[in-house]
Coordinates of C-alpha atoms in Angstrom, one line a residue:
Chain A
M1 CA -3.2 14.0 42.5
N2 CA -1.7 11.0 40.9
Q3 CA -2.7 10.8 37.3
D4 CA -1.0 8.5 34.7
L5 CA 1.6 10.3 32.6
V6 CA 3.9 9.3 29.7
L7 CA 7.0 10.8 28.4
G8 CA 7.3 11.5 24.7
I9 CA 10.6 12.1 22.9
D10 CA 11.0 13.3 19.3
V11 CA 14.6 12.6 18.2
G12 CA 15.4 14.9 15.3
G13 CA 18.6 15.5 13.4
Q14 CA 19.4 18.8 15.1
S15 CA 17.6 18.4 18.5
S16 CA 15.6 16.0 20.5
K17 CA 12.5 17.3 22.2
L18 CA 11.1 15.8 25.4
G19 CA 7.7 16.3 27.0
I20 CA 5.6 14.8 29.8
V21 CA 2.1 14.3 28.6
T22 CA -1.2 13.6 30.3
R23 CA -4.0 11.3 28.9
G24 CA -5.7 14.3 27.6
G25 CA -2.7 15.4 25.6
E26 CA -1.5 18.3 27.8
I27 CA 2.2 18.7 28.0
L28 CA 3.1 19.4 31.7
A29 CA 6.8 19.9 31.2
G30 CA 9.2 19.9 28.4
T31 CA 12.9 20.3 27.5
V32 CA 15.3 20.0 24.6
V33 CA 18.7 18.3 24.2
S34 CA 21.0 18.7 21.2
S35 CA 21.1 15.7 18.9
L36 CA 24.4 16.9 17.4
Q37 CA 26.7 14.7 19.3
D38 CA 29.3 12.4 18.0
N39 CA 29.3 9.8 20.6
L40 CA 26.5 7.4 21.6
S41 CA 27.2 7.3 25.3
D42 CA 27.4 11.1 25.5
F43 CA 24.1 11.4 23.8
L44 CA 22.5 8.8 26.1
D45 CA 23.9 10.6 29.1
S46 CA 22.3 14.0 28.1
L47 CA 19.1 12.3 27.3
T48 CA 18.8 10.4 30.5
S49 CA 19.7 13.3 32.7
A50 CA 17.0 15.3 30.9
I51 CA 14.5 12.5 31.4
R52 CA 15.3 12.3 35.1
S53 CA 15.0 16.0 35.5
L54 CA 11.6 16.2 33.8
I55 CA 10.3 13.3 35.8
S56 CA 11.2 14.9 39.1
Q57 CA 9.6 18.2 37.9
V58 CA 6.2 16.5 37.7
S59 CA 6.7 14.2 40.8
G60 CA 3.7 15.9 42.5
Q61 CA 1.4 15.6 39.5
G62 CA 1.4 12.0 38.6
T63 CA 3.3 8.9 37.7
V64 CA 5.3 8.4 34.5
L65 CA 4.3 4.9 33.1
G66 CA 6.6 4.8 30.1
I67 CA 8.5 6.4 27.4
G68 CA 7.5 6.7 23.7
I69 CA 10.2 7.7 21.2
G70 CA 9.9 8.8 17.5
A71 CA 13.1 8.7 15.7
P72 CA 14.4 8.5 12.1
N73 CA 14.9 4.9 10.9
A74 CA 13.5 3.5 14.1
N75 CA 12.1 -0.1 14.2
Y76 CA 9.1 -0.7 16.5
Y77 CA 9.6 -4.5 16.7
K78 CA 13.3 -4.3 17.5
G79 CA 13.5 -1.1 19.4
T80 CA 16.4 -0.1 17.2
I81 CA 17.5 2.9 15.2
E82 CA 19.0 1.4 12.0
F83 CA 21.4 3.1 9.6
A84 CA 20.2 6.8 10.2
P85 CA 22.3 8.9 8.0
N86 CA 21.5 12.2 9.9
L87 CA 22.3 11.0 13.4
R88 CA 26.1 11.1 14.0
W89 CA 25.9 9.3 17.3
T90 CA 24.8 6.1 15.5
Y91 CA 28.1 6.1 13.6
V92 CA 30.9 3.7 14.1
D93 CA 34.0 4.1 12.0
G94 CA 32.3 6.6 9.8
Q95 CA 29.3 4.5 9.0
P96 CA 25.8 4.6 10.6
T97 CA 25.0 1.4 12.5
V98 CA 22.3 -0.4 14.3
V99 CA 21.6 1.1 17.8
E100 CA 19.5 -0.7 20.4
F101 CA 18.0 2.5 21.4
A102 CA 14.9 1.3 23.4
R103 CA 17.0 -1.1 25.5
L104 CA 19.8 1.4 26.2
I105 CA 17.3 4.1 27.5
S106 CA 15.2 1.6 29.4
E107 CA 18.2 0.2 31.2
R108 CA 19.3 3.7 32.3
V109 CA 15.9 5.0 33.5
N110 CA 14.1 1.8 34.5
L111 CA 11.0 2.4 32.5
P112 CA 9.4 0.6 29.5
V113 CA 10.5 2.3 26.3
T114 CA 8.9 2.0 22.9
V115 CA 10.4 3.5 19.7
T116 CA 8.9 4.0 16.2
N117 CA 9.9 6.1 13.2
D118 CA 9.0 9.7 13.3
A119 CA 6.2 9.5 10.7
N120 CA 4.5 6.7 12.6
A121 CA 4.8 8.7 15.8
A122 CA 3.0 11.7 14.0
A123 CA 0.3 9.4 12.9
M124 CA -0.2 8.0 16.5
G125 CA -0.3 11.6 17.7
E126 CA -2.9 12.6 15.1
M127 CA -5.0 9.6 15.9
T128 CA -4.8 10.1 19.7
Y129 CA -4.9 13.8 20.0
G130 CA -5.5 15.4 16.6
I131 CA -7.6 15.5 13.5
A132 CA -7.6 11.8 13.0
R133 CA -9.5 11.0 16.2
G134 CA -12.2 8.6 15.3
I135 CA -10.8 7.7 11.9
K136 CA -9.8 4.0 11.8
D137 CA -8.2 4.0 8.4
F138 CA -5.9 6.8 7.3
I139 CA -2.5 7.5 5.9
M140 CA -0.3 10.1 7.5
I141 CA 2.1 11.9 5.1
T142 CA 4.8 14.1 6.6
L143 CA 6.0 16.7 4.1
G144 CA 9.2 18.1 5.6
T145 CA 12.9 18.0 4.6
G146 CA 12.0 14.5 3.5
V147 CA 8.6 12.7 3.0
G148 CA 7.6 10.2 5.6
S149 CA 4.5 8.2 6.1
G150 CA 2.5 6.3 8.8
I151 CA -0.3 4.0 7.9
V152 CA -3.2 3.3 10.2
I153 CA -5.4 0.3 9.4
D154 CA -8.5 -0.5 11.4
G155 CA -7.2 1.8 14.2
R156 CA -3.8 0.1 14.4
M157 CA -0.4 1.3 13.1
L158 CA 0.9 -0.8 10.2
Y159 CA 4.4 -2.1 10.9
G160 CA 4.6 -5.0 8.5
S161 CA 6.5 -8.2 8.7
D162 CA 9.7 -6.4 9.8
G163 CA 8.7 -3.1 11.4
F164 CA 9.6 -1.0 8.4
A165 CA 6.1 -0.7 6.7
G166 CA 5.1 2.7 5.4
E167 CA 8.1 4.1 3.4
L168 CA 5.8 5.9 1.0
G169 CA 8.3 8.7 0.5
H170 CA 10.3 6.3 -1.6
V171 CA 7.6 4.9 -4.0
C172 CA 8.7 5.6 -7.5
V173 CA 6.8 8.6 -9.1
E174 CA 9.1 9.1 -12.1
Q175 CA 10.9 6.2 -13.8
D176 CA 14.7 7.0 -13.9
G177 CA 13.8 10.3 -12.2
R178 CA 15.7 12.3 -9.6
Q179 CA 18.4 10.6 -7.5
C180 CA 17.3 10.0 -4.0
N181 CA 19.4 9.8 -0.8
C182 CA 18.1 6.2 -0.3
G183 CA 20.0 5.1 -3.5
L184 CA 16.9 4.8 -5.7
K185 CA 15.7 7.1 -8.4
G186 CA 12.4 9.0 -8.9
C187 CA 11.2 8.7 -5.2
L188 CA 8.2 10.8 -4.2
E189 CA 10.5 12.5 -1.7
T190 CA 12.7 13.9 -4.4
Y191 CA 9.7 15.9 -5.7
A192 CA 7.3 16.5 -2.8
S193 CA 9.7 17.3 0.1
A194 CA 10.9 20.9 0.9
I195 CA 14.2 19.9 -0.8
G196 CA 12.2 18.5 -3.8
V197 CA 10.3 21.7 -4.2
A198 CA 13.6 23.6 -4.3
R199 CA 14.9 21.1 -6.9
T200 CA 11.8 21.7 -9.0
A201 CA 12.4 25.4 -8.7
R202 CA 16.0 25.1 -10.0
Q203 CA 14.8 22.8 -12.8
M204 CA 12.0 25.1 -14.0
L205 CA 14.2 28.2 -13.8
A206 CA 16.8 26.4 -15.9
D207 CA 14.2 25.0 -18.4
S208 CA 12.8 28.4 -19.4
S209 CA 13.7 32.0 -19.4
R210 CA 10.4 33.1 -18.0
D211 CA 10.4 36.0 -15.7
S212 CA 10.2 35.3 -12.0
L213 CA 11.0 36.8 -8.6
L214 CA 13.1 33.7 -7.9
R215 CA 15.6 34.9 -10.5
R216 CA 16.8 37.5 -8.1
L217 CA 18.1 34.7 -5.9
D218 CA 21.1 32.4 -6.2
A219 CA 19.5 29.3 -7.9
E220 CA 21.8 27.0 -5.9
T221 CA 20.6 28.2 -2.6
I222 CA 16.8 28.6 -3.3
S223 CA 14.7 27.0 -0.6
S224 CA 11.0 25.9 -0.6
K225 CA 10.5 29.0 1.7
D226 CA 11.7 31.2 -1.1
V227 CA 9.3 29.6 -3.5
Y228 CA 6.5 30.1 -1.0
D229 CA 7.4 33.8 -0.4
A230 CA 7.5 34.4 -4.2
A231 CA 4.1 32.6 -4.6
R232 CA 2.6 34.8 -1.9
E233 CA 3.7 37.8 -3.9
G234 CA 1.8 36.4 -6.9
D235 CA 4.8 35.0 -8.8
L236 CA 3.4 32.8 -11.5
L237 CA 6.4 30.5 -11.9
A238 CA 6.5 30.0 -8.1
K239 CA 2.8 29.1 -8.1
E240 CA 3.4 26.6 -11.0
I241 CA 6.2 25.0 -9.0
F242 CA 3.7 24.2 -6.2
E243 CA 1.0 23.0 -8.7
R244 CA 3.5 20.7 -10.2
T245 CA 4.4 19.4 -6.7
G246 CA 0.6 18.9 -6.0
T247 CA 0.0 17.0 -9.2
I248 CA 2.8 14.6 -8.3
L249 CA 1.5 14.2 -4.7
G250 CA -2.0 13.6 -5.9
R251 CA -0.9 10.9 -8.4
A252 CA 1.0 9.1 -5.7
F253 CA -2.0 9.5 -3.2
A254 CA -4.3 7.8 -5.8
D255 CA -2.1 4.7 -5.8
F256 CA -1.9 4.7 -1.9
V257 CA -5.8 4.7 -1.9
K258 CA -5.8 1.6 -4.3
F259 CA -3.7 -0.2 -1.6
S260 CA -5.5 0.5 1.7
A261 CA -8.7 2.4 0.8
P262 CA -8.3 4.9 3.6
E263 CA -11.0 7.2 4.7
A264 CA -8.5 10.1 4.7
I265 CA -5.0 11.1 4.0
V266 CA -3.6 13.5 6.7
I267 CA -0.8 15.9 5.8
F268 CA 1.7 17.1 8.4
G269 CA 5.0 19.0 8.3
G270 CA 6.4 22.3 7.2
M271 CA 5.3 21.9 3.6
A272 CA 1.7 21.9 4.7
K273 CA 2.1 25.7 5.2
S274 CA 2.2 26.1 1.5
R275 CA -1.1 24.2 0.9
E276 CA -2.9 27.1 -0.5
F277 CA -0.6 26.7 -3.5
F278 CA -0.7 23.0 -4.0
H279 CA -4.0 21.7 -2.6
D280 CA -6.2 22.2 -5.6
A281 CA -3.7 20.7 -8.1
M282 CA -3.3 17.7 -5.6
M283 CA -7.0 17.1 -5.3
R284 CA -7.6 17.3 -9.0
S285 CA -4.7 15.0 -9.8
M286 CA -5.7 12.4 -7.0
N287 CA -9.3 12.2 -8.3
D288 CA -8.2 12.1 -12.0
N289 CA -6.2 9.0 -11.1
L290 CA -8.8 7.1 -9.0
M291 CA -11.5 4.7 -10.2
L292 CA -15.1 5.6 -9.9
V293 CA -15.6 3.9 -6.6
W294 CA -13.2 6.4 -4.9
K295 CA -13.4 9.5 -7.1
N296 CA -14.2 12.5 -4.8
R297 CA -14.6 10.2 -1.8
V298 CA -11.2 10.3 -0.1
K299 CA -10.7 13.2 2.3
I300 CA -7.5 15.1 2.6
L301 CA -7.0 16.6 6.0
Y302 CA -4.2 18.8 7.5
S303 CA -2.8 18.2 10.9
S304 CA -4.5 20.2 13.7
L305 CA -1.7 19.8 16.2
K306 CA 0.7 22.7 16.9
E307 CA 3.8 21.6 15.0
S308 CA 6.3 22.1 18.0
D309 CA 4.1 19.9 20.2
A310 CA 2.9 17.4 17.6
A311 CA 6.1 15.3 17.5
I312 CA 6.2 15.0 21.3
L313 CA 2.5 14.1 21.5
G314 CA 2.9 11.6 18.8
A315 CA 5.9 9.9 20.5
S316 CA 4.1 9.9 23.8
A317 CA 1.0 8.3 22.3
L318 CA 3.1 5.2 21.7
A319 CA 3.7 4.8 25.4
W320 CA 0.1 4.4 26.4
Chain B
M1 CA -20.0 -38.5 11.4
N2 CA -21.1 -34.9 11.8
Q3 CA -18.2 -32.7 10.9
D4 CA -18.4 -28.9 10.3
L5 CA -18.5 -28.1 6.5
V6 CA -18.6 -24.9 4.5
L7 CA -19.7 -24.1 1.0
G8 CA -17.4 -22.2 -1.2
I9 CA -18.6 -20.5 -4.5
D10 CA -16.3 -18.9 -7.0
V11 CA -18.3 -16.6 -9.3
G12 CA -16.6 -16.2 -12.6
G13 CA -17.5 -14.4 -15.8
Q14 CA -18.2 -17.6 -17.6
S15 CA -19.1 -20.1 -14.9
S16 CA -19.6 -20.3 -11.1
K17 CA -17.9 -23.2 -9.3
L18 CA -19.4 -24.6 -6.1
G19 CA -17.8 -26.9 -3.6
I20 CA -18.4 -28.3 -0.1
V21 CA -15.2 -28.2 1.9
T22 CA -14.0 -29.7 5.2
R23 CA -11.9 -28.0 7.8
G24 CA -8.9 -29.7 6.3
G25 CA -9.6 -28.3 2.9
E26 CA -10.9 -31.4 1.2
I27 CA -13.7 -30.8 -1.4
L28 CA -16.3 -33.4 -0.7
A29 CA -18.7 -32.5 -3.5
G30 CA -18.7 -29.9 -6.3
T31 CA -20.7 -28.6 -9.2
V32 CA -20.7 -25.8 -11.7
V33 CA -23.5 -23.5 -13.0
S34 CA -23.3 -21.1 -15.9
S35 CA -22.7 -17.4 -15.1
L36 CA -23.8 -16.4 -18.6
Q37 CA -27.4 -15.5 -17.7
D38 CA -29.0 -12.2 -18.5
N39 CA -31.4 -12.1 -15.6
L40 CA -30.6 -11.9 -11.9
S41 CA -33.5 -14.0 -10.5
D42 CA -32.7 -16.7 -13.1
F43 CA -29.1 -16.8 -12.0
L44 CA -30.1 -16.9 -8.3
D45 CA -32.5 -19.8 -9.1
S46 CA -29.8 -21.9 -10.7
L47 CA -27.4 -21.1 -8.0
T48 CA -29.7 -21.9 -5.1
S49 CA -30.9 -25.2 -6.6
A50 CA -27.2 -26.1 -7.1
I51 CA -26.5 -25.1 -3.4
R52 CA -29.5 -27.3 -2.2
S53 CA -28.5 -30.2 -4.3
L54 CA -24.9 -30.1 -3.0
I55 CA -26.0 -29.8 0.6
S56 CA -28.3 -32.8 0.3
Q57 CA -25.3 -34.8 -1.3
V58 CA -23.3 -34.4 1.9
S59 CA -26.1 -34.6 4.4
G60 CA -24.6 -37.9 5.9
Q61 CA -21.1 -36.4 6.2
G62 CA -21.6 -33.2 8.2
T63 CA -23.3 -29.9 8.6
V64 CA -22.9 -26.9 6.3
L65 CA -22.4 -23.9 8.6
G66 CA -22.2 -21.2 6.0
I67 CA -21.4 -20.0 2.5
G68 CA -18.3 -18.0 1.3
I69 CA -18.4 -16.4 -2.1
G70 CA -15.6 -14.8 -4.1
A71 CA -16.9 -12.6 -7.0
P72 CA -15.5 -9.8 -9.1
N73 CA -16.3 -6.3 -7.6
A74 CA -17.7 -7.8 -4.4
N75 CA -17.7 -5.8 -1.2
Y76 CA -17.1 -7.7 2.0
Y77 CA -18.7 -5.1 4.3
K78 CA -21.8 -4.6 2.3
G79 CA -22.3 -8.1 0.9
T80 CA -22.7 -6.5 -2.6
I81 CA -21.4 -7.0 -6.1
E82 CA -20.9 -3.5 -7.4
F83 CA -20.8 -2.5 -11.1
A84 CA -19.2 -5.7 -12.4
P85 CA -18.8 -5.2 -16.1
N86 CA -18.4 -8.9 -16.8
L87 CA -21.5 -10.2 -15.1
R88 CA -24.6 -9.7 -17.3
W89 CA -27.1 -10.5 -14.6
T90 CA -26.0 -7.5 -12.6
Y91 CA -27.1 -5.2 -15.5
V92 CA -30.3 -3.1 -15.4
D93 CA -31.1 -1.1 -18.5
G94 CA -27.8 -1.9 -20.1
Q95 CA -25.7 -0.8 -17.1
P96 CA -24.1 -2.9 -14.4
T97 CA -25.7 -2.1 -11.0
V98 CA -25.2 -2.9 -7.3
V99 CA -26.6 -6.4 -6.4
E100 CA -27.1 -7.3 -2.7
F101 CA -25.7 -10.7 -3.4
A102 CA -25.1 -12.0 0.1
R103 CA -28.6 -11.1 1.3
L104 CA -30.3 -12.5 -1.8
I105 CA -28.6 -15.9 -1.4
S106 CA -28.9 -16.0 2.4
E107 CA -32.7 -15.4 2.2
R108 CA -33.1 -18.3 -0.3
V109 CA -31.0 -20.9 1.5
N110 CA -31.2 -19.8 5.1
L111 CA -27.5 -19.9 5.8
P112 CA -25.0 -17.1 6.6
V113 CA -23.3 -15.8 3.4
T114 CA -20.1 -13.8 3.1
V115 CA -18.8 -12.4 0.0
T116 CA -15.4 -10.8 -1.0
N117 CA -13.6 -10.1 -4.2
D118 CA -12.1 -13.0 -6.0
A119 CA -8.5 -12.0 -5.3
N120 CA -9.2 -11.6 -1.6
A121 CA -10.8 -15.1 -1.7
A122 CA -7.6 -16.4 -3.3
A123 CA -5.6 -14.9 -0.5
M124 CA -7.8 -16.4 2.1
G125 CA -7.4 -19.8 0.4
E126 CA -3.7 -19.5 0.3
M127 CA -3.6 -18.5 3.9
T128 CA -5.9 -21.3 5.1
Y129 CA -4.8 -24.1 2.9
G130 CA -1.9 -23.2 0.7
I131 CA 1.6 -21.9 0.4
A132 CA 0.9 -18.8 2.7
R133 CA 0.0 -20.9 5.8
G134 CA 1.9 -19.4 8.7
I135 CA 2.7 -16.2 6.9
K136 CA 1.1 -13.3 8.6
D137 CA 2.0 -10.5 6.1
F138 CA 1.7 -11.2 2.4
I139 CA 0.3 -9.8 -0.8
M140 CA -1.5 -12.1 -3.1
I141 CA -1.3 -11.1 -6.8
T142 CA -3.6 -12.9 -9.2
L143 CA -2.3 -12.8 -12.8
G144 CA -5.1 -13.8 -15.0
T145 CA -7.3 -12.1 -17.6
G146 CA -6.8 -9.1 -15.3
V147 CA -4.6 -8.4 -12.3
G148 CA -6.1 -8.6 -8.9
S149 CA -4.7 -8.5 -5.4
G150 CA -5.5 -9.4 -1.8
I151 CA -3.5 -8.0 1.0
V152 CA -3.0 -9.8 4.3
I153 CA -1.7 -7.8 7.3
D154 CA -1.0 -9.5 10.6
G155 CA -3.0 -12.5 9.6
R156 CA -6.1 -10.5 8.6
M157 CA -7.5 -9.5 5.2
L158 CA -7.2 -5.8 4.5
Y159 CA -10.6 -4.4 3.5
G160 CA -10.0 -0.7 4.1
S161 CA -12.5 1.9 5.1
D162 CA -14.9 0.9 2.4
G163 CA -14.3 -2.8 1.7
F164 CA -12.5 -2.1 -1.6
A165 CA -8.8 -2.1 -0.4
G166 CA -6.3 -4.0 -2.6
E167 CA -6.9 -2.8 -6.2
L168 CA -3.2 -3.2 -7.1
G169 CA -4.0 -4.1 -10.6
H170 CA -4.8 -0.5 -11.1
V171 CA -1.8 1.3 -9.6
C172 CA -0.1 3.4 -12.4
V173 CA 3.1 1.8 -13.8
E174 CA 3.4 4.0 -16.9
Q175 CA 2.2 7.7 -16.9
D176 CA -0.3 8.2 -19.7
G177 CA 0.3 4.5 -20.6
R178 CA -2.2 2.0 -21.9
Q179 CA -5.9 2.6 -21.6
C180 CA -7.5 0.3 -19.0
N181 CA -11.0 -0.9 -18.7
C182 CA -11.4 0.9 -15.4
G183 CA -11.1 4.2 -17.2
L184 CA -7.5 5.0 -16.1
K185 CA -4.3 4.9 -18.1
G186 CA -1.1 2.9 -17.5
C187 CA -2.6 0.4 -14.9
L188 CA -0.4 -2.5 -14.0
E189 CA -3.2 -4.8 -15.4
T190 CA -2.7 -3.4 -18.9
Y191 CA 0.8 -4.7 -18.8
A192 CA 1.0 -7.8 -16.6
S193 CA -2.3 -9.6 -17.3
A194 CA -2.7 -12.2 -20.0
I195 CA -4.3 -9.5 -22.1
G196 CA -1.5 -7.2 -21.2
V197 CA 1.1 -9.7 -22.4
A198 CA -0.8 -10.0 -25.7
R199 CA -0.8 -6.2 -26.0
T200 CA 3.0 -6.1 -25.4
A201 CA 3.4 -8.8 -28.1
R202 CA 1.5 -6.7 -30.6
Q203 CA 3.4 -3.6 -29.7
M204 CA 6.8 -5.2 -29.9
L205 CA 6.0 -6.9 -33.2
A206 CA 4.9 -3.5 -34.6
D207 CA 7.9 -1.7 -33.2
S208 CA 10.5 -3.9 -34.9
S209 CA 10.9 -6.1 -37.9
R210 CA 12.8 -8.7 -35.9
D211 CA 12.1 -12.3 -36.9
S212 CA 9.7 -14.3 -34.5
L213 CA 7.6 -17.3 -34.6
L214 CA 4.8 -15.0 -33.5
R215 CA 4.8 -13.4 -37.0
R216 CA 3.1 -16.5 -38.3
L217 CA 0.0 -15.6 -36.4
D218 CA -2.5 -12.9 -37.0
A219 CA -1.3 -10.1 -34.7
E220 CA -4.9 -9.1 -33.7
T221 CA -5.6 -12.5 -32.2
I222 CA -2.3 -13.3 -30.5
S223 CA -2.8 -14.5 -26.9
S224 CA -0.4 -14.8 -23.9
K225 CA -0.6 -18.6 -24.6
D226 CA 0.8 -18.1 -28.1
V227 CA 3.7 -16.0 -26.6
Y228 CA 4.2 -18.8 -24.0
D229 CA 4.3 -21.5 -26.7
A230 CA 6.8 -19.4 -28.8
A231 CA 9.0 -18.8 -25.8
R232 CA 9.0 -22.6 -25.1
E233 CA 10.3 -23.1 -28.6
G234 CA 13.1 -20.7 -27.9
D235 CA 11.7 -17.6 -29.7
L236 CA 13.8 -14.6 -28.5
L237 CA 11.1 -12.0 -29.1
A238 CA 8.6 -14.0 -27.1
K239 CA 11.1 -14.3 -24.3
E240 CA 11.7 -10.6 -24.3
I241 CA 8.0 -10.0 -24.0
F242 CA 7.9 -11.9 -20.8
E243 CA 11.1 -10.3 -19.6
R244 CA 9.6 -6.9 -20.1
T245 CA 6.4 -8.1 -18.3
G246 CA 8.6 -9.3 -15.4
T247 CA 10.4 -6.0 -15.2
I248 CA 7.2 -4.0 -14.9
L249 CA 5.8 -6.5 -12.3
G250 CA 9.0 -6.3 -10.2
R251 CA 8.9 -2.5 -10.2
A252 CA 5.4 -2.5 -9.0
F253 CA 6.1 -5.1 -6.3
A254 CA 8.9 -2.9 -5.0
D255 CA 6.4 -0.1 -4.3
F256 CA 4.0 -2.5 -2.7
V257 CA 6.7 -3.6 -0.3
K258 CA 7.3 0.0 0.7
F259 CA 3.7 0.2 1.7
S260 CA 3.1 -3.0 3.8
A261 CA 6.6 -4.6 4.2
P262 CA 5.2 -8.1 3.5
E263 CA 7.2 -11.2 4.2
A264 CA 6.1 -12.6 0.8
I265 CA 4.3 -11.8 -2.5
V266 CA 2.3 -14.8 -3.6
I267 CA 1.5 -15.2 -7.3
F268 CA -1.6 -17.1 -8.5
G269 CA -3.4 -17.4 -11.8
G270 CA -2.9 -18.6 -15.4
M271 CA 0.1 -16.3 -16.0
A272 CA 2.1 -18.1 -13.3
K273 CA 2.5 -20.9 -15.7
S274 CA 4.8 -18.7 -17.7
R275 CA 7.0 -17.9 -14.7
E276 CA 10.1 -19.6 -16.1
F277 CA 10.2 -16.7 -18.6
F278 CA 9.5 -13.7 -16.3
H279 CA 10.6 -14.8 -12.8
D280 CA 14.3 -13.7 -13.1
A281 CA 13.5 -10.3 -14.7
M282 CA 10.8 -9.7 -12.0
M283 CA 13.2 -10.5 -9.1
R284 CA 16.0 -8.4 -10.5
S285 CA 13.6 -5.4 -11.1
M286 CA 12.0 -5.7 -7.7
N287 CA 15.4 -5.8 -5.9
D288 CA 16.8 -3.0 -8.0
N289 CA 13.9 -0.9 -6.8
L290 CA 14.1 -1.6 -3.1
M291 CA 16.1 0.1 -0.5
L292 CA 18.8 -1.7 1.4
V293 CA 16.6 -2.8 4.3
W294 CA 14.5 -4.9 1.8
K295 CA 16.9 -5.8 -1.0
N296 CA 16.9 -9.6 -1.5
R297 CA 14.7 -10.1 1.6
V298 CA 11.2 -10.3 0.2
K299 CA 10.1 -13.8 -0.9
I300 CA 8.1 -14.4 -4.1
L301 CA 6.1 -17.5 -3.8
Y302 CA 3.8 -19.3 -6.3
S303 CA 0.4 -20.7 -5.3
S304 CA 0.6 -24.4 -4.3
L305 CA -3.2 -24.9 -4.8
K306 CA -4.6 -26.8 -7.8
E307 CA -6.0 -23.9 -9.9
S308 CA -9.4 -25.5 -10.4
D309 CA -9.8 -26.0 -6.6
A310 CA -8.1 -22.9 -5.3
A311 CA -11.0 -20.5 -6.1
I312 CA -13.6 -22.7 -4.3
L313 CA -11.2 -23.3 -1.3
G314 CA -10.5 -19.5 -1.1
A315 CA -14.2 -18.6 -1.1
S316 CA -15.0 -21.4 1.4
A317 CA -12.2 -20.1 3.8
L318 CA -14.3 -16.9 4.1
A319 CA -17.1 -18.8 5.7
W320 CA -15.2 -20.3 8.6

């Protein structure tokens, strides 16, 4: 049997996940390498030996045609990873730099390599294998440690004039609001990411003296998981934290709709697990902030892909 | 000589302008009919007789292949004008309705007819004949009585899943801000349109007792033209009104860039005449609100088309 295969790589801050994927979205073989390396050539060495080992594992089952990589701050046009604060091996003299990642991998393994940012990869995965199959216009929002986005227009990824389109985690939702890692203030990411939820928790705990299960924890170390657990136990303040998050998300979504009029917004990432607590507030707020022509017409969908596979599938979808 | 020609129609609230246009963007013949008619079939009659008369005027010079129409609230996919508050002939029983405008015209004159909203038409015109020739990714912002937008991605107009994409005049720039005609609050249009500038003038005159040439006028009837005239005479308050407008525009533009990463934003419309007073504040504010990757990289351009021709050229560009 000699079917066509592709290799998907999800480069994360902690680890990079690799998988060999069939046209149908089945992962035939997978492995993981650590991303916590200080030196670019060391990291490339581990990655290429993992790639070679995976390819030899599936040698009887098909031919690997190419490699798709999703990575933070990756540029589809240039094949680069640019100034990624969380990837130590992109640093030179203590500063993150521009790494020609696609070229470096391609030279080593002699296969075509395409890179894109991780949220775009997630959108590709959802469009190719997931809940967005058949939807030609949608916006993927990844709610994780940060907030990322991938925008699909008429069935194609939106890369923009420079390859950096779709940074919706950094639209301003609060003038002179919370300081963001990107240097700006009031970015959606500072409110709607896992870290944003934890910041909202600390703020709301400080702003009132209301009783809450969260007061048993050290405020400085509260995580979005703690807020979720408290909400599950019926804690009213914890529920309100998620409602406030949903309200902010919905308001931002309404403005995204005014831009590209998508059929759906697809939510992916760890925060989606808490949707029972923010979904209603988010829908209400989105529809309150839409004109008549869109009110109650834009679908909100949640990713249907298993989270551990989704990133690999998304990256692999790039390579087809 | 039998060259290809198209007919462009710009349907405005007051008047509808028609012109027959060559491939090179030359207007061979033009005319105007009043849009201030109460009855749909009366309006269609005046329009079709004007169309026939123009076509017969150019009968020796070429063949008219089709008609492109830019109109408020027009939908490219459906060929409709939907709920346009400023067009009386779309009203039934005192309410604006959905008019199948493309079909109605096409049946009467036996030519293919395409419609789109007026800001999209302006973007098409700029891309085909104007300053945006050769630019594949740009956002057109029309600053007139209202604020409209047309988004071009990879050389193609963005219509979205429903034909209504690009309503950037209605993104929220101020939470619980000024009431907008669309029913929402804090829309960009309520600050950055000609009417928005007049509202800012009234607000700033009321908020302080600072001296200003504008105090000689009846506050209720102040127009953006009055503010412009005062600024030209060196009036500091008038200048500050435009600076505040520029600051709000720049902040909104920064968020648009995070969506589609355009090479340029192109400004069109009556307000562009006042650019000497808002341009610097707008640029500063846009760049202050952009991440490093875009800071000082996005061009702001002003339409190069003669305003009276631009709308016809834009509409005609649709028909090619």
